[in-house]
Amino acid sequence: MTIHACVPRTMKIVVRRLAVLLAAVLILSGCTEQRLFAVRAVAAGIPSLAPFFEEDGSLGKDRKGLAPEEAHSGLQQGNTPGLYGGTRNQRVCDVKRLKDFLTDPANRRKAREWARIVGIAPVRIGGYLDGLTPVLLRHDTLVKNHDYKKGKAVPYDSLLAAGVAVLVDKQGIPAVKCSCGNPLKSFEKDPEKISVKFEDGNKKWAGYEKADVVTVRPAPRPLRRIALLDVDDPDTAIDRPVGTTGEEDSTFDATKQHAVPTLAGMTFDRADQALARLGLAVAYAEDDPPPGDATVTGSTPGPGTPLAFGEAVTLSVDTDSGAPTDSGSATDSGSPTDSGSPTGSGSGSGTTSGPSTSPSGKATGKATGSAPGKGTPSGGTSSAPGGGTSSGTGSTASGGGTASSSAAGTPTLTESTSAAPPASSASAEGPA
């Protein structure tokens, strides 16, 4: 009897231990999923469920059907050439209407919440909006979005599809979703650990690839001008002064090629600026860009290689080094000058020698410069320098830079320290 009485007790112990082990297995197997961050997809042209401003098309319009560009790096700085697009034939954001709405006393409660998210006093809303610039996303872009529910701004992580119209701030960060007025902030979580939810009419759009999602970080210095790829004419780029909505646009040839300068010996920051003056992009293979004072030891492709606006330059960087003793001057034939004039031997219409990339199109190296991938036009993989340079007035990573066009239409860029850039010699066909 004693033996038989012990059996049930033993079984209970075994069952209890098995239950504990099973729970542990379930927890371990679900760890990866538990660490994922839920991100709500926001397709172009789909109204928000709880917007700050009624999404009826009167405030802004997305560009539906714009295929997302292949990203060469998941991290982009706000001055990356070709990061954003624009159009000369469609106004994508009515900044004045948004300003009138948020400064109307009848909307005081919304304005307080809106200003709180932005980090300004409500009385500064008008001036803040005057400093923003309307653009179209060319990449599927991660942001922190905000709905308006029961008198409060409700934050949520979202993925804005290419074609969504946004206002960007002076460092190239998406700040407002044009069609609904919702304030936006930078996405601060790990983009490798997201779970995108396609809900509420936001169906998965054509061309969506999780691997091509981008996160935008602030440009090293405030921008004065942003060069946008014309989404209606990919061979053309639009040079837009920061804080304008299209009335001061000028255009330039996005396929024009410029030689890669000699960058070895420069700090990473100076090399980034030199490339931006030529409209060549810099992206990053690592989670964050190298230190600004790290020494550049080389580039791929090398000095003298002709590249079109927005194409890639891979930088080799010694992250353990201090500030180098370079003068920061060079020409296009091999040593970048402070003027950044792209008139050296590298410019022309010949075939470019492309950047070093993997078969998937991702740039390789410690720090990479990359052009937009798919969707580039023939004749030189054109793209606009976002926050880089253009034929109207070239903004650099430092925020300065003016330009004048030569008779042949080739941009000649010079540094400017004036508070406001001179008017561009070329005019746009209409506002974007």
XYZ file of C-alpha atoms in Angstrom:
432
model
C 0.000 0.000 0.000
C 2.800 2.352 0.812
C 4.393 1.720 -2.574
C 1.161 2.383 -4.369
C 0.594 5.554 -2.373
C 3.989 6.901 -3.428
C 3.369 6.585 -7.137
C 0.830 9.393 -7.496
C 3.061 11.743 -5.465
C 6.039 10.972 -7.702
C 3.961 11.523 -10.782
C 2.854 14.897 -9.462
C 6.467 15.937 -9.012
C 7.375 14.785 -12.512
C 4.374 16.559 -14.048
C 5.218 19.754 -12.176
C 8.812 19.661 -13.417
C 7.693 19.001 -16.963
C 5.326 21.951 -16.783
C 8.150 24.222 -15.625
C 10.417 22.977 -18.425
C 7.655 23.422 -21.007
C 7.013 26.966 -19.832
C 10.727 27.725 -20.104
C 10.833 26.328 -23.631
C 7.820 28.401 -24.639
C 9.339 31.550 -23.176
C 12.676 30.964 -24.892
C 11.055 30.142 -28.222
C 8.965 33.293 -28.022
C 11.799 35.634 -27.025
C 12.481 36.816 -30.556
C 8.849 37.654 -31.158
C 8.497 39.354 -27.789
C 11.374 41.706 -28.604
C 9.752 42.923 -31.830
C 8.324 46.441 -31.898
C 4.896 46.824 -33.475
C 4.946 49.386 -36.283
C 1.788 50.529 -38.072
C 2.059 50.805 -41.841
C 0.832 54.078 -43.346
C 0.212 53.788 -47.078
C 0.188 56.797 -49.393
C -3.253 58.330 -49.763
C -4.930 56.392 -46.919
C -6.600 58.688 -44.325
C -5.598 58.419 -40.677
C -8.249 57.247 -38.223
C -7.543 59.992 -35.667
C -5.742 62.888 -37.381
C -5.020 66.339 -35.990
C -6.493 67.854 -39.171
C -9.346 66.370 -41.167
C -7.729 64.385 -43.965
C -9.874 65.607 -46.871
C -7.105 66.492 -49.329
C -7.196 70.207 -48.566
C -4.043 70.225 -46.449
C -1.750 67.980 -48.490
C -1.625 65.161 -51.005
C 0.510 62.061 -51.166
C 1.810 60.645 -54.427
C 0.099 57.275 -54.785
C 1.887 54.480 -56.608
C 5.402 55.847 -56.087
C 7.578 52.741 -55.824
C 9.992 52.824 -52.883
C 13.646 53.106 -53.800
C 16.028 50.328 -52.842
C 17.963 51.522 -49.813
C 21.731 51.056 -49.758
C 21.722 51.722 -46.032
C 19.026 51.555 -43.409
C 20.393 54.692 -41.742
C 20.292 57.952 -43.671
C 21.267 61.440 -42.564
C 18.923 64.291 -43.401
C 21.428 65.753 -45.864
C 21.766 62.528 -47.884
C 21.571 63.341 -51.607
C 18.516 61.750 -53.203
C 16.797 60.991 -49.918
C 13.652 62.948 -50.833
C 11.710 63.729 -53.972
C 9.505 66.519 -55.239
C 7.385 67.677 -58.126
C 6.951 70.964 -59.956
C 3.346 70.330 -60.936
C 1.580 69.511 -57.668
C 1.538 71.283 -54.342
C 2.006 68.503 -51.808
C 1.507 70.505 -48.617
C -0.414 73.692 -47.831
C 1.714 75.082 -45.028
C -0.324 78.278 -44.759
C -3.534 76.329 -44.236
C -1.936 74.222 -41.503
C -0.614 77.368 -39.840
C -4.048 79.029 -39.958
C -5.608 75.912 -38.424
C -3.146 75.556 -35.562
C -3.154 79.268 -34.717
C -6.954 79.534 -34.753
C -8.176 80.085 -31.148
C -10.911 77.509 -31.800
C -8.193 74.850 -32.093
C -6.211 75.957 -29.056
C -6.350 72.558 -27.371
C -5.017 70.749 -30.433
C -2.355 73.410 -30.879
C -1.101 72.913 -27.310
C -0.751 69.168 -27.830
C 0.841 69.649 -31.249
C 3.375 72.131 -29.859
C 4.112 69.854 -26.889
C 5.124 67.028 -29.204
C 7.265 69.349 -31.327
C 8.865 70.811 -28.200
C 7.939 74.462 -28.691
C 5.574 76.962 -27.108
C 2.202 77.266 -28.903
C 2.970 80.902 -29.784
C 5.960 79.692 -31.836
C 3.965 77.372 -34.093
C 3.764 79.871 -36.964
C 7.487 80.551 -37.043
C 8.307 76.871 -36.714
C 6.119 75.947 -39.686
C 7.751 78.693 -41.765
C 11.070 76.873 -41.408
C 9.794 73.509 -42.708
C 10.070 72.252 -46.281
C 7.599 70.012 -48.177
C 9.012 66.881 -49.820
C 7.887 63.432 -50.940
C 9.371 60.336 -49.339
C 11.308 58.196 -51.816
C 11.913 55.407 -49.297
C 9.643 53.586 -46.883
C 10.565 55.547 -43.764
C 10.250 54.759 -40.048
C 8.992 57.582 -37.802
C 7.262 58.145 -34.494
C 3.788 59.314 -35.489
C 1.031 60.897 -33.378
C -2.740 60.564 -33.527
C -5.102 62.938 -31.745
C -7.547 61.158 -29.424
C -9.720 62.574 -26.636
C -7.762 65.796 -26.469
C -4.359 64.123 -26.303
C -1.588 63.341 -28.755
C -1.115 59.570 -28.822
C 2.336 58.429 -30.053
C 2.849 55.299 -32.111
C 5.606 53.948 -34.305
C 4.755 53.907 -37.980
C 6.223 53.138 -41.375
C 5.399 55.841 -43.916
C 5.297 54.540 -47.469
C 7.236 56.108 -50.310
C 5.050 58.803 -51.850
C 3.818 60.148 -48.511
C 4.175 63.937 -48.395
C 5.928 65.310 -45.323
C 7.401 68.538 -44.054
C 11.054 68.175 -43.061
C 12.910 70.390 -40.624
C 16.215 72.184 -41.095
C 18.183 69.010 -40.438
C 16.195 66.951 -42.917
C 14.055 65.077 -40.369
C 10.370 64.380 -41.204
C 8.430 66.697 -38.866
C 4.814 66.734 -40.119
C 2.676 64.409 -42.239
C 1.236 66.833 -44.754
C -2.176 65.308 -45.423
C -3.306 65.262 -41.775
C -0.994 67.628 -39.899
C 0.166 64.925 -37.495
C 3.538 65.793 -35.903
C 6.374 63.343 -36.504
C 9.551 62.554 -34.586
C 12.582 60.382 -35.291
C 12.243 56.629 -34.894
C 14.515 55.728 -31.984
C 14.114 51.938 -31.718
C 16.051 49.163 -33.400
C 14.788 48.940 -37.020
C 15.991 45.346 -37.154
C 13.377 44.408 -34.547
C 10.169 45.740 -36.055
C 6.953 43.969 -36.922
C 5.028 45.984 -39.495
C 1.239 45.797 -39.220
C -0.744 46.421 -42.401
C -4.168 47.350 -40.992
C -7.093 49.779 -41.329
C -6.984 49.931 -45.117
C -3.200 50.243 -45.245
C -2.550 47.235 -47.429
C 0.976 46.131 -48.268
C 2.072 48.311 -51.180
C 3.909 47.276 -54.312
C 7.668 47.264 -53.880
C 7.619 46.973 -50.093
C 10.692 45.200 -48.740
C 11.448 45.214 -45.044
C 15.164 45.211 -45.844
C 14.811 48.573 -47.636
C 13.145 50.453 -44.795
C 15.128 53.539 -43.721
C 15.521 55.603 -40.578
C 16.525 59.269 -40.884
C 18.972 60.916 -38.507
C 19.608 64.694 -38.319
C 22.070 66.238 -40.749
C 25.311 67.257 -38.997
C 24.437 70.927 -39.511
C 21.293 72.876 -40.445
C 20.542 72.842 -44.161
C 19.879 75.881 -46.308
C 18.738 74.093 -49.433
C 17.492 70.617 -50.302
C 17.925 69.069 -53.744
C 15.033 66.763 -54.621
C 14.718 64.244 -57.397
C 11.800 65.174 -59.640
C 9.478 62.179 -59.355
C 7.891 63.091 -62.691
C 11.228 63.396 -64.509
C 14.030 61.348 -62.885
C 16.666 62.976 -65.103
C 15.883 66.306 -63.435
C 16.392 67.442 -59.863
C 14.782 70.317 -58.009
C 16.781 72.685 -55.835
C 14.557 73.993 -53.040
C 15.543 76.525 -50.364
C 14.678 75.342 -46.862
C 11.461 76.924 -45.624
C 9.968 77.428 -49.096
C 7.169 75.485 -50.755
C 8.203 75.598 -54.398
C 7.992 79.246 -55.373
C 11.790 79.610 -55.355
C 12.632 76.231 -56.936
C 15.246 75.847 -59.625
C 16.235 72.732 -61.547
C 19.442 71.004 -62.605
C 20.586 67.962 -64.544
C 20.470 64.987 -62.191
C 22.564 62.865 -64.563
C 25.544 65.233 -64.585
C 28.638 63.403 -63.378
C 31.337 64.611 -60.993
C 34.642 63.058 -60.023
C 35.139 61.492 -56.630
C 37.646 63.698 -54.788
C 40.591 62.486 -52.741
C 39.200 62.065 -49.249
C 41.971 60.158 -47.471
C 43.329 62.166 -44.549
C 40.152 64.154 -44.007
C 37.934 63.823 -40.983
C 34.727 61.953 -41.630
C 32.725 65.182 -41.243
C 34.839 67.021 -43.824
C 34.633 64.134 -46.248
C 30.856 64.021 -45.805
C 30.646 67.734 -46.591
C 32.941 67.430 -49.611
C 30.784 64.662 -51.058
C 27.570 66.553 -50.300
C 28.886 69.573 -52.225
C 29.213 67.294 -55.242
C 25.826 65.699 -54.646
C 27.276 62.322 -53.698
C 25.622 60.394 -50.895
C 26.979 58.911 -47.695
C 25.154 56.110 -45.871
C 26.269 53.712 -43.162
C 26.769 49.992 -42.853
C 26.923 50.293 -39.067
C 24.153 51.266 -36.681
C 25.550 54.781 -36.345
C 27.889 56.964 -38.410
C 31.570 57.026 -37.440
C 32.785 59.821 -35.136
C 33.027 63.115 -36.975
C 36.744 63.448 -36.206
C 37.633 59.924 -37.337
C 40.161 59.834 -40.164
C 39.127 58.683 -43.643
C 41.716 56.290 -45.042
C 40.274 55.781 -48.526
C 37.173 55.490 -50.691
C 35.528 53.130 -53.154
C 35.321 54.055 -55.968
C 38.602 55.920 -55.854
C 39.487 59.527 -56.671
C 38.643 60.673 -60.179
C 35.805 58.186 -60.734
C 32.851 60.002 -62.337
C 29.535 59.580 -60.517
C 26.117 61.155 -61.013
C 24.202 62.980 -58.290
C 23.252 60.699 -55.434
C 25.552 57.816 -56.342
C 27.581 55.932 -53.772
C 30.996 56.484 -52.256
C 32.188 53.949 -49.688
C 34.499 55.459 -47.080
C 37.114 53.498 -45.172
C 37.403 55.077 -41.737
C 39.885 54.660 -38.892
C 37.557 55.094 -35.927
C 40.450 54.986 -33.436
C 42.227 57.963 -34.917
C 42.133 61.547 -33.750
C 41.678 64.615 -35.869
C 43.962 64.503 -38.949
C 46.116 67.335 -40.144
C 44.536 67.717 -43.586
C 43.657 71.132 -44.871
C 40.328 69.936 -46.178
C 41.024 71.260 -49.645
C 40.592 69.282 -52.816
C 39.913 69.389 -56.493
C 37.778 67.004 -58.470
C 40.836 65.456 -59.995
C 41.907 64.235 -56.623
C 41.861 66.823 -53.844
C 38.563 68.427 -52.794
C 38.685 72.216 -52.503
C 36.633 74.252 -50.095
C 34.719 75.674 -53.038
C 33.503 72.194 -53.966
C 33.473 73.180 -57.628
C 32.488 70.088 -59.665
C 34.287 71.163 -62.803
C 37.256 68.819 -62.735
C 38.195 65.975 -64.977
C 35.587 63.682 -63.514
C 32.520 65.404 -64.871
C 31.077 64.386 -68.174
C 28.556 62.099 -69.710
C 30.649 58.939 -69.804
C 29.763 55.672 -68.171
C 30.154 55.735 -64.424
C 32.161 53.284 -62.441
C 29.684 52.268 -59.798
C 30.243 52.104 -56.079
C 31.208 49.005 -54.210
C 28.028 47.184 -53.302
C 26.919 43.695 -52.518
C 24.769 41.738 -54.977
C 21.703 42.812 -53.023
C 22.499 46.445 -53.696
C 23.576 47.210 -50.137
C 26.694 49.305 -49.837
C 29.612 47.682 -48.083
C 32.288 49.039 -45.779
C 32.408 50.748 -42.432
C 30.688 53.823 -43.765
C 29.113 53.926 -47.172
C 27.744 56.469 -49.521
C 24.882 55.220 -51.608
C 22.640 56.188 -54.407
C 19.005 55.315 -54.712
C 18.799 51.886 -56.262
C 15.799 50.859 -58.299
C 13.919 53.432 -60.225
C 16.961 55.400 -61.374
C 16.900 56.723 -64.921
C 19.103 55.621 -67.747
C 22.044 57.764 -68.662
C 23.672 57.944 -65.260
C 21.566 56.636 -62.364
C 20.366 60.086 -61.526
C 19.166 61.270 -58.206
C 19.029 64.534 -56.406
C 21.394 65.491 -53.656
C 19.260 65.763 -50.563
C 20.818 68.508 -48.575
C 23.821 68.309 -50.841
C 24.453 70.535 -53.817
C 22.576 71.534 -56.903
C 22.851 73.855 -59.841
C 20.781 76.540 -58.210
C 22.276 76.854 -54.787
C 24.190 74.001 -53.257
C 23.557 73.275 -49.673
C 26.222 71.334 -47.918
C 26.260 69.235 -44.830
C 27.360 72.354 -43.066
C 24.213 74.078 -44.135
C 25.988 76.586 -46.335
C 26.692 76.785 -50.000
C 25.591 78.762 -52.985
C 25.829 78.042 -56.649
C 25.702 79.649 -60.013
C 25.045 77.996 -63.345
C 27.511 78.198 -66.178
C 26.455 78.767 -69.747
C 26.624 75.069 -70.397
C 24.343 74.395 -67.490
C 27.046 72.816 -65.323
C 26.707 73.845 -61.681
C 29.631 75.689 -60.141
C 29.319 75.622 -56.384
C 30.907 77.917 -53.855
C 30.727 78.103 -50.109
C 28.634 80.862 -48.606
C 28.523 82.150 -45.069
C 25.692 84.594 -45.635
C 22.496 84.145 -43.658
C 20.376 83.755 -46.766
C 21.466 82.258 -50.099
C 21.192 84.389 -53.236
C 18.329 83.825 -55.612
C 18.888 80.999 -58.031
C 19.491 81.797 -61.668
C 17.153 79.081 -62.829
C 13.418 79.068 -62.219
C 11.057 76.216 -61.677
C 7.975 75.631 -63.754
C 5.710 75.704 -60.762
C 5.412 74.948 -57.066
C 5.701 71.503 -55.696
